[in-house]
Amino acid sequence: PKGPPPAPAGSTAVPSTDRPKRTGRLQSLSSMLSFDPEFGVWYEAVDRGHRPSGRLGHSAVTHDFNGGGAKLLVFGGFSHGARRFVEPELHELLPSADWAWRRPISSGRPPPGCAYHTATRLSRGRVLVFGGNDAERSFAQPHVLELSSMQWSHPSTTGEAPAPRTGHAAVGLDGTRVLVYGGWDYTAHGDGFDFRDDVAILDTDAWAWTRPDVAGGAPAGRGGGP
């Protein structure tokens, strides 16, 4: 591929944090890169409206609810410039409307401001937000956004739920079940990190956690983040 390289860890496909200047300091920027697969070229995308503030550790999912064609929905993240976790607000990018940004209004109590969570598309127009961290703790409460109404809910679960974590991976298996692996959490004394190496599956119809039998040698505990 030609043009500017894709962004470093902590970004999403679009929008993303740009590659920081080589000063040894981590920066969170609001630049947005687009990739043209036909010509194999990266370029700085031209958008309009109020672009979200510079951030990293945010989530981005696509959907086509509520008219206007395909959209990119951005949530959460951390701003190094402001040294704070961004507000738990939603931003949408509409490529079919000249790459315009807008702020959809949601109802219900949103998740707390966090970064390095995961956002996974589910069947029936839902998004599952799980994990993430703020300055003091990591989270384990699942949050669901209904895309047609932009309403948040926070379902209770049964089964053996995974411990709080951030910087983990979450993969949708079939529109209903989500597999969660790895991540990290602050140590009890807050002076280090505990890395996770376990696997859990959440059934979002029954809202039940299960622990699958895993064969072979598991990878060492790992996670993404700052």
PDB file of C-alpha atoms in Angstrom:
ATOM      1  CA  PRO A   1       0.000   0.000   0.000  1.00  0.00           C
ATOM      2  CA  LYS A   2       1.058   3.569  -0.702  1.00  0.00           C
ATOM      3  CA  GLY A   3       0.492   6.821   1.149  1.00  0.00           C
ATOM      4  CA  PRO A   4       0.520   7.373   4.929  1.00  0.00           C
ATOM      5  CA  PRO A   5       0.757   4.163   6.983  1.00  0.00           C
ATOM      6  CA  PRO A   6      -2.139   2.916   9.082  1.00  0.00           C
ATOM      7  CA  ALA A   7      -2.373   4.083  12.662  1.00  0.00           C
ATOM      8  CA  PRO A   8      -0.716   2.421  15.668  1.00  0.00           C
ATOM      9  CA  ALA A   9      -2.252   0.311  18.417  1.00  0.00           C
ATOM     10  CA  GLY A  10      -5.189   1.859  20.217  1.00  0.00           C
ATOM     11  CA  SER A  11      -6.848   3.136  17.049  1.00  0.00           C
ATOM     12  CA  THR A  12      -9.710   1.771  14.959  1.00  0.00           C
ATOM     13  CA  ALA A  13      -9.930   1.288  11.206  1.00  0.00           C
ATOM     14  CA  VAL A  14     -11.832   4.564  10.653  1.00  0.00           C
ATOM     15  CA  PRO A  15     -11.596   6.988  12.330  1.00  0.00           C
ATOM     16  CA  SER A  16      -8.179   6.370  13.818  1.00  0.00           C
ATOM     17  CA  THR A  17      -5.438   8.044  15.741  1.00  0.00           C
ATOM     18  CA  ASP A  18      -2.583   9.030  13.457  1.00  0.00           C
ATOM     19  CA  ARG A  19       1.009   7.932  13.862  1.00  0.00           C
ATOM     20  CA  PRO A  20       2.490  10.141  16.594  1.00  0.00           C
ATOM     21  CA  LYS A  21       5.506  12.317  15.893  1.00  0.00           C
ATOM     22  CA  ARG A  22       8.733  10.639  16.877  1.00  0.00           C
ATOM     23  CA  THR A  23       9.276  12.536  20.106  1.00  0.00           C
ATOM     24  CA  GLY A  24       8.922   9.544  22.421  1.00  0.00           C
ATOM     25  CA  ARG A  25       5.574  10.853  23.666  1.00  0.00           C
ATOM     26  CA  LEU A  26       2.238   9.203  22.918  1.00  0.00           C
ATOM     27  CA  GLN A  27      -0.304  11.463  21.222  1.00  0.00           C
ATOM     28  CA  SER A  28      -3.999  10.976  20.522  1.00  0.00           C
ATOM     29  CA  LEU A  29      -5.078  12.814  17.386  1.00  0.00           C
ATOM     30  CA  SER A  30      -8.304  13.164  15.435  1.00  0.00           C
ATOM     31  CA  SER A  31      -6.948  12.484  11.962  1.00  0.00           C
ATOM     32  CA  MET A  32      -8.882  10.046   9.781  1.00  0.00           C
ATOM     33  CA  LEU A  33      -7.292   7.781   7.176  1.00  0.00           C
ATOM     34  CA  SER A  34      -9.087   6.006   4.356  1.00  0.00           C
ATOM     35  CA  PHE A  35      -7.807   3.063   2.291  1.00  0.00           C
ATOM     36  CA  ASP A  36      -8.673   2.568  -1.369  1.00  0.00           C
ATOM     37  CA  PRO A  37      -8.390  -1.217  -1.977  1.00  0.00           C
ATOM     38  CA  GLU A  38      -8.621  -0.818  -5.760  1.00  0.00           C
ATOM     39  CA  PHE A  39      -5.416   1.217  -5.976  1.00  0.00           C
ATOM     40  CA  GLY A  40      -3.846   0.144  -2.669  1.00  0.00           C
ATOM     41  CA  VAL A  41      -3.530   3.732  -1.463  1.00  0.00           C
ATOM     42  CA  TRP A  42      -3.911   5.338   1.968  1.00  0.00           C
ATOM     43  CA  TYR A  43      -5.027   8.966   2.057  1.00  0.00           C
ATOM     44  CA  GLU A  44      -6.228  11.575   4.538  1.00  0.00           C
ATOM     45  CA  ALA A  45     -10.033  11.487   4.361  1.00  0.00           C
ATOM     46  CA  VAL A  46     -11.941  14.732   3.837  1.00  0.00           C
ATOM     47  CA  ASP A  47     -14.984  14.980   6.084  1.00  0.00           C
ATOM     48  CA  ARG A  48     -17.325  17.684   7.336  1.00  0.00           C
ATOM     49  CA  GLY A  49     -19.216  18.472  10.503  1.00  0.00           C
ATOM     50  CA  HIS A  50     -17.811  18.216  14.027  1.00  0.00           C
ATOM     51  CA  ARG A  51     -15.166  15.495  14.009  1.00  0.00           C
ATOM     52  CA  PRO A  52     -14.735  13.720  17.408  1.00  0.00           C
ATOM     53  CA  SER A  53     -11.892  14.957  19.573  1.00  0.00           C
ATOM     54  CA  GLY A  54      -8.527  13.202  19.336  1.00  0.00           C
ATOM     55  CA  ARG A  55      -8.621   9.859  21.152  1.00  0.00           C
ATOM     56  CA  LEU A  56      -7.312   6.323  21.335  1.00  0.00           C
ATOM     57  CA  GLY A  57      -8.723   3.128  22.809  1.00  0.00           C
ATOM     58  CA  HIS A  58     -12.156   3.917  21.342  1.00  0.00           C
ATOM     59  CA  SER A  59     -14.488   1.513  19.522  1.00  0.00           C
ATOM     60  CA  ALA A  60     -16.006   1.772  16.047  1.00  0.00           C
ATOM     61  CA  VAL A  61     -18.735  -0.392  14.496  1.00  0.00           C
ATOM     62  CA  THR A  62     -20.715  -0.093  11.257  1.00  0.00           C
ATOM     63  CA  HIS A  63     -24.504  -0.208  10.893  1.00  0.00           C
ATOM     64  CA  ASP A  64     -27.282   0.952   8.540  1.00  0.00           C
ATOM     65  CA  PHE A  65     -30.169   1.693  10.898  1.00  0.00           C
ATOM     66  CA  ASN A  66     -32.303   4.873  11.010  1.00  0.00           C
ATOM     67  CA  GLY A  67     -31.869   5.802   7.342  1.00  0.00           C
ATOM     68  CA  GLY A  68     -29.009   7.496   5.561  1.00  0.00           C
ATOM     69  CA  GLY A  69     -27.162   4.367   4.475  1.00  0.00           C
ATOM     70  CA  ALA A  70     -24.090   2.859   6.093  1.00  0.00           C
ATOM     71  CA  LYS A  71     -22.700   4.594   9.174  1.00  0.00           C
ATOM     72  CA  LEU A  72     -19.707   4.294  11.445  1.00  0.00           C
ATOM     73  CA  LEU A  73     -20.521   4.560  15.159  1.00  0.00           C
ATOM     74  CA  VAL A  74     -17.725   5.667  17.512  1.00  0.00           C
ATOM     75  CA  PHE A  75     -17.813   5.383  21.308  1.00  0.00           C
ATOM     76  CA  GLY A  76     -15.449   6.096  24.193  1.00  0.00           C
ATOM     77  CA  GLY A  77     -11.688   6.406  24.265  1.00  0.00           C
ATOM     78  CA  PHE A  78      -8.968   8.334  26.051  1.00  0.00           C
ATOM     79  CA  SER A  79      -7.509  11.740  25.200  1.00  0.00           C
ATOM     80  CA  HIS A  80      -3.831  12.098  26.019  1.00  0.00           C
ATOM     81  CA  GLY A  81      -3.892  15.801  25.227  1.00  0.00           C
ATOM     82  CA  ALA A  82      -6.624  16.484  27.778  1.00  0.00           C
ATOM     83  CA  ARG A  83      -5.417  13.623  30.013  1.00  0.00           C
ATOM     84  CA  ARG A  84      -8.948  12.344  30.516  1.00  0.00           C
ATOM     85  CA  PHE A  85     -11.369   9.644  29.432  1.00  0.00           C
ATOM     86  CA  VAL A  86     -13.796  11.109  26.926  1.00  0.00           C
ATOM     87  CA  GLU A  87     -17.466  11.470  27.770  1.00  0.00           C
ATOM     88  CA  PRO A  88     -19.694   8.421  27.085  1.00  0.00           C
ATOM     89  CA  GLU A  89     -21.179  10.001  23.976  1.00  0.00           C
ATOM     90  CA  LEU A  90     -21.828   8.609  20.508  1.00  0.00           C
ATOM     91  CA  HIS A  91     -20.520   9.921  17.179  1.00  0.00           C
ATOM     92  CA  GLU A  92     -21.636   8.773  13.727  1.00  0.00           C
ATOM     93  CA  LEU A  93     -19.903   9.181  10.382  1.00  0.00           C
ATOM     94  CA  LEU A  94     -22.123   9.047   7.272  1.00  0.00           C
ATOM     95  CA  PRO A  95     -20.011   8.337   4.149  1.00  0.00           C
ATOM     96  CA  SER A  96     -23.057   8.629   1.852  1.00  0.00           C
ATOM     97  CA  ALA A  97     -23.691  12.180   3.126  1.00  0.00           C
ATOM     98  CA  ASP A  98     -20.330  13.598   2.033  1.00  0.00           C
ATOM     99  CA  TRP A  99     -18.576  11.990   4.989  1.00  0.00           C
ATOM    100  CA  ALA A 100     -20.529  14.054   7.504  1.00  0.00           C
ATOM    101  CA  TRP A 101     -20.270  13.637  11.280  1.00  0.00           C
ATOM    102  CA  ARG A 102     -23.261  13.875  13.587  1.00  0.00           C
ATOM    103  CA  ARG A 103     -24.047  13.292  17.257  1.00  0.00           C
ATOM    104  CA  PRO A 104     -26.932  10.785  17.647  1.00  0.00           C
ATOM    105  CA  ILE A 105     -29.017  11.193  20.781  1.00  0.00           C
ATOM    106  CA  SER A 106     -29.285   8.082  22.931  1.00  0.00           C
ATOM    107  CA  SER A 107     -31.648   7.235  25.772  1.00  0.00           C
ATOM    108  CA  GLY A 108     -31.093   5.236  28.924  1.00  0.00           C
ATOM    109  CA  ARG A 109     -28.006   5.411  31.105  1.00  0.00           C
ATOM    110  CA  PRO A 110     -24.842   5.087  28.972  1.00  0.00           C
ATOM    111  CA  PRO A 111     -21.806   3.081  30.064  1.00  0.00           C
ATOM    112  CA  PRO A 112     -19.197   4.992  32.061  1.00  0.00           C
ATOM    113  CA  GLY A 113     -16.523   6.833  30.117  1.00  0.00           C
ATOM    114  CA  CYS A 114     -13.871   4.223  29.304  1.00  0.00           C
ATOM    115  CA  ALA A 115     -11.199   3.121  26.855  1.00  0.00           C
ATOM    116  CA  TYR A 116      -9.918  -0.200  25.481  1.00  0.00           C
ATOM    117  CA  HIS A 117     -13.380  -1.760  25.753  1.00  0.00           C
ATOM    118  CA  THR A 118     -14.835  -3.810  22.883  1.00  0.00           C
ATOM    119  CA  ALA A 119     -17.959  -3.109  20.815  1.00  0.00           C
ATOM    120  CA  THR A 120     -19.384  -6.137  18.972  1.00  0.00           C
ATOM    121  CA  ARG A 121     -22.272  -6.143  16.487  1.00  0.00           C
ATOM    122  CA  LEU A 122     -25.018  -8.614  17.360  1.00  0.00           C
ATOM    123  CA  SER A 123     -28.117  -9.816  15.537  1.00  0.00           C
ATOM    124  CA  ARG A 124     -31.361  -7.818  15.649  1.00  0.00           C
ATOM    125  CA  GLY A 125     -29.580  -4.495  15.487  1.00  0.00           C
ATOM    126  CA  ARG A 126     -27.677  -4.594  18.768  1.00  0.00           C
ATOM    127  CA  VAL A 127     -24.171  -3.661  19.853  1.00  0.00           C
ATOM    128  CA  LEU A 128     -22.514  -5.234  22.901  1.00  0.00           C
ATOM    129  CA  VAL A 129     -20.026  -3.042  24.773  1.00  0.00           C
ATOM    130  CA  PHE A 130     -17.906  -4.995  27.241  1.00  0.00           C
ATOM    131  CA  GLY A 131     -14.939  -4.300  29.504  1.00  0.00           C
ATOM    132  CA  GLY A 132     -12.673  -1.300  29.270  1.00  0.00           C
ATOM    133  CA  ASN A 133     -11.147   0.841  31.974  1.00  0.00           C
ATOM    134  CA  ASP A 134     -11.087   4.315  33.457  1.00  0.00           C
ATOM    135  CA  ALA A 135      -8.390   5.835  35.649  1.00  0.00           C
ATOM    136  CA  GLU A 136      -9.237   3.651  38.653  1.00  0.00           C
ATOM    137  CA  ARG A 137     -10.685   0.318  37.552  1.00  0.00           C
ATOM    138  CA  SER A 138     -11.654  -2.071  34.784  1.00  0.00           C
ATOM    139  CA  PHE A 139     -15.216  -3.181  34.053  1.00  0.00           C
ATOM    140  CA  ALA A 140     -17.137  -6.435  33.546  1.00  0.00           C
ATOM    141  CA  GLN A 141     -20.752  -5.269  33.142  1.00  0.00           C
ATOM    142  CA  PRO A 142     -22.181  -5.884  29.644  1.00  0.00           C
ATOM    143  CA  HIS A 143     -23.896  -2.916  28.002  1.00  0.00           C
ATOM    144  CA  VAL A 144     -26.238  -3.131  25.002  1.00  0.00           C
ATOM    145  CA  LEU A 145     -27.130  -0.401  22.523  1.00  0.00           C
ATOM    146  CA  GLU A 146     -30.279  -0.943  20.441  1.00  0.00           C
ATOM    147  CA  LEU A 147     -29.404   0.733  17.157  1.00  0.00           C
ATOM    148  CA  SER A 148     -32.967   1.372  15.944  1.00  0.00           C
ATOM    149  CA  SER A 149     -33.835   3.386  19.065  1.00  0.00           C
ATOM    150  CA  MET A 150     -30.323   4.288  20.286  1.00  0.00           C
ATOM    151  CA  GLN A 151     -31.308   3.059  23.743  1.00  0.00           C
ATOM    152  CA  TRP A 152     -28.834   1.700  26.287  1.00  0.00           C
ATOM    153  CA  SER A 153     -29.532  -1.228  28.623  1.00  0.00           C
ATOM    154  CA  HIS A 154     -27.402  -3.160  31.097  1.00  0.00           C
ATOM    155  CA  PRO A 155     -28.510  -6.806  31.311  1.00  0.00           C
ATOM    156  CA  SER A 156     -27.782  -9.014  34.288  1.00  0.00           C
ATOM    157  CA  THR A 157     -26.028 -12.287  33.509  1.00  0.00           C
ATOM    158  CA  THR A 158     -25.797 -15.802  34.920  1.00  0.00           C
ATOM    159  CA  GLY A 159     -22.968 -18.314  34.832  1.00  0.00           C
ATOM    160  CA  GLU A 160     -19.268 -17.818  35.521  1.00  0.00           C
ATOM    161  CA  ALA A 161     -18.638 -14.274  34.343  1.00  0.00           C
ATOM    162  CA  PRO A 162     -15.065 -13.282  33.452  1.00  0.00           C
ATOM    163  CA  ALA A 163     -13.220 -10.977  35.816  1.00  0.00           C
ATOM    164  CA  PRO A 164     -13.111  -7.256  34.955  1.00  0.00           C
ATOM    165  CA  ARG A 165     -10.692  -6.541  32.119  1.00  0.00           C
ATOM    166  CA  THR A 166      -9.609  -4.105  29.463  1.00  0.00           C
ATOM    167  CA  GLY A 167      -7.579  -4.375  26.269  1.00  0.00           C
ATOM    168  CA  HIS A 168      -9.117  -7.785  25.577  1.00  0.00           C
ATOM    169  CA  ALA A 169     -10.439  -9.292  22.337  1.00  0.00           C
ATOM    170  CA  ALA A 170     -14.127  -9.983  21.652  1.00  0.00           C
ATOM    171  CA  VAL A 171     -15.392 -11.853  18.582  1.00  0.00           C
ATOM    172  CA  GLY A 172     -19.007 -12.328  17.500  1.00  0.00           C
ATOM    173  CA  LEU A 173     -19.517 -16.000  16.708  1.00  0.00           C
ATOM    174  CA  ASP A 174     -23.013 -16.178  15.231  1.00  0.00           C
ATOM    175  CA  GLY A 175     -24.854 -12.936  15.927  1.00  0.00           C
ATOM    176  CA  THR A 176     -25.796 -14.118  19.415  1.00  0.00           C
ATOM    177  CA  ARG A 177     -22.682 -15.470  21.135  1.00  0.00           C
ATOM    178  CA  VAL A 178     -19.575 -13.399  21.816  1.00  0.00           C
ATOM    179  CA  LEU A 179     -16.199 -14.925  22.696  1.00  0.00           C
ATOM    180  CA  VAL A 180     -13.972 -12.900  25.041  1.00  0.00           C
ATOM    181  CA  TYR A 181     -10.255 -13.601  25.447  1.00  0.00           C
ATOM    182  CA  GLY A 182      -7.357 -12.041  27.326  1.00  0.00           C
ATOM    183  CA  GLY A 183      -6.979  -8.477  28.495  1.00  0.00           C
ATOM    184  CA  TRP A 184      -5.601  -7.008  31.685  1.00  0.00           C
ATOM    185  CA  ASP A 185      -6.669  -5.322  34.913  1.00  0.00           C
ATOM    186  CA  TYR A 186      -4.985  -3.178  37.519  1.00  0.00           C
ATOM    187  CA  THR A 187      -3.422  -5.119  40.404  1.00  0.00           C
ATOM    188  CA  ALA A 188      -5.101  -4.967  43.797  1.00  0.00           C
ATOM    189  CA  HIS A 189      -2.619  -2.355  44.996  1.00  0.00           C
ATOM    190  CA  GLY A 190      -2.790  -0.355  41.772  1.00  0.00           C
ATOM    191  CA  ASP A 191       0.962  -0.580  41.185  1.00  0.00           C
ATOM    192  CA  GLY A 192       0.953  -2.907  38.172  1.00  0.00           C
ATOM    193  CA  PHE A 193      -1.128  -5.020  35.813  1.00  0.00           C
ATOM    194  CA  ASP A 194      -2.599  -8.536  35.864  1.00  0.00           C
ATOM    195  CA  PHE A 195      -2.789 -10.046  32.382  1.00  0.00           C
ATOM    196  CA  ARG A 196      -5.613 -12.487  31.550  1.00  0.00           C
ATOM    197  CA  ASP A 197      -5.333 -15.708  29.544  1.00  0.00           C
ATOM    198  CA  ASP A 198      -8.849 -17.118  29.948  1.00  0.00           C
ATOM    199  CA  VAL A 199     -11.703 -17.589  27.457  1.00  0.00           C
ATOM    200  CA  ALA A 200     -15.411 -16.996  28.095  1.00  0.00           C
ATOM    201  CA  ILE A 201     -18.501 -17.000  25.857  1.00  0.00           C
ATOM    202  CA  LEU A 202     -21.561 -14.830  26.464  1.00  0.00           C
ATOM    203  CA  ASP A 203     -24.916 -15.944  25.044  1.00  0.00           C
ATOM    204  CA  THR A 204     -26.773 -12.662  24.487  1.00  0.00           C
ATOM    205  CA  ASP A 205     -30.172 -14.361  24.107  1.00  0.00           C
ATOM    206  CA  ALA A 206     -29.996 -16.127  27.491  1.00  0.00           C
ATOM    207  CA  TRP A 207     -27.473 -13.642  28.956  1.00  0.00           C
ATOM    208  CA  ALA A 208     -25.464 -16.558  30.295  1.00  0.00           C
ATOM    209  CA  TRP A 209     -21.684 -16.942  30.483  1.00  0.00           C
ATOM    210  CA  THR A 210     -20.013 -20.287  29.806  1.00  0.00           C
ATOM    211  CA  ARG A 211     -16.384 -21.419  29.888  1.00  0.00           C
ATOM    212  CA  PRO A 212     -15.512 -23.585  26.859  1.00  0.00           C
ATOM    213  CA  ASP A 213     -13.134 -26.511  27.104  1.00  0.00           C
ATOM    214  CA  VAL A 214      -9.967 -25.390  25.352  1.00  0.00           C
ATOM    215  CA  ALA A 215      -7.362 -27.894  24.140  1.00  0.00           C
ATOM    216  CA  GLY A 216      -3.691 -27.287  23.540  1.00  0.00           C
ATOM    217  CA  GLY A 217      -1.351 -24.793  25.116  1.00  0.00           C
ATOM    218  CA  ALA A 218      -2.980 -21.443  25.756  1.00  0.00           C
ATOM    219  CA  PRO A 219      -1.115 -18.276  24.743  1.00  0.00           C
ATOM    220  CA  ALA A 220       0.397 -16.300  27.571  1.00  0.00           C
ATOM    221  CA  GLY A 221      -1.828 -13.671  29.141  1.00  0.00           C
ATOM    222  CA  ARG A 222      -1.902 -10.533  27.025  1.00  0.00           C
ATOM    223  CA  GLY A 223      -3.802  -7.355  26.352  1.00  0.00           C
ATOM    224  CA  GLY A 224      -3.754  -4.089  24.461  1.00  0.00           C
ATOM    225  CA  GLY A 225      -3.742  -0.604  25.882  1.00  0.00           C
ATOM    226  CA  PRO A 226      -1.515   2.325  26.696  1.00  0.00           C
TER     227      PRO A 226
END
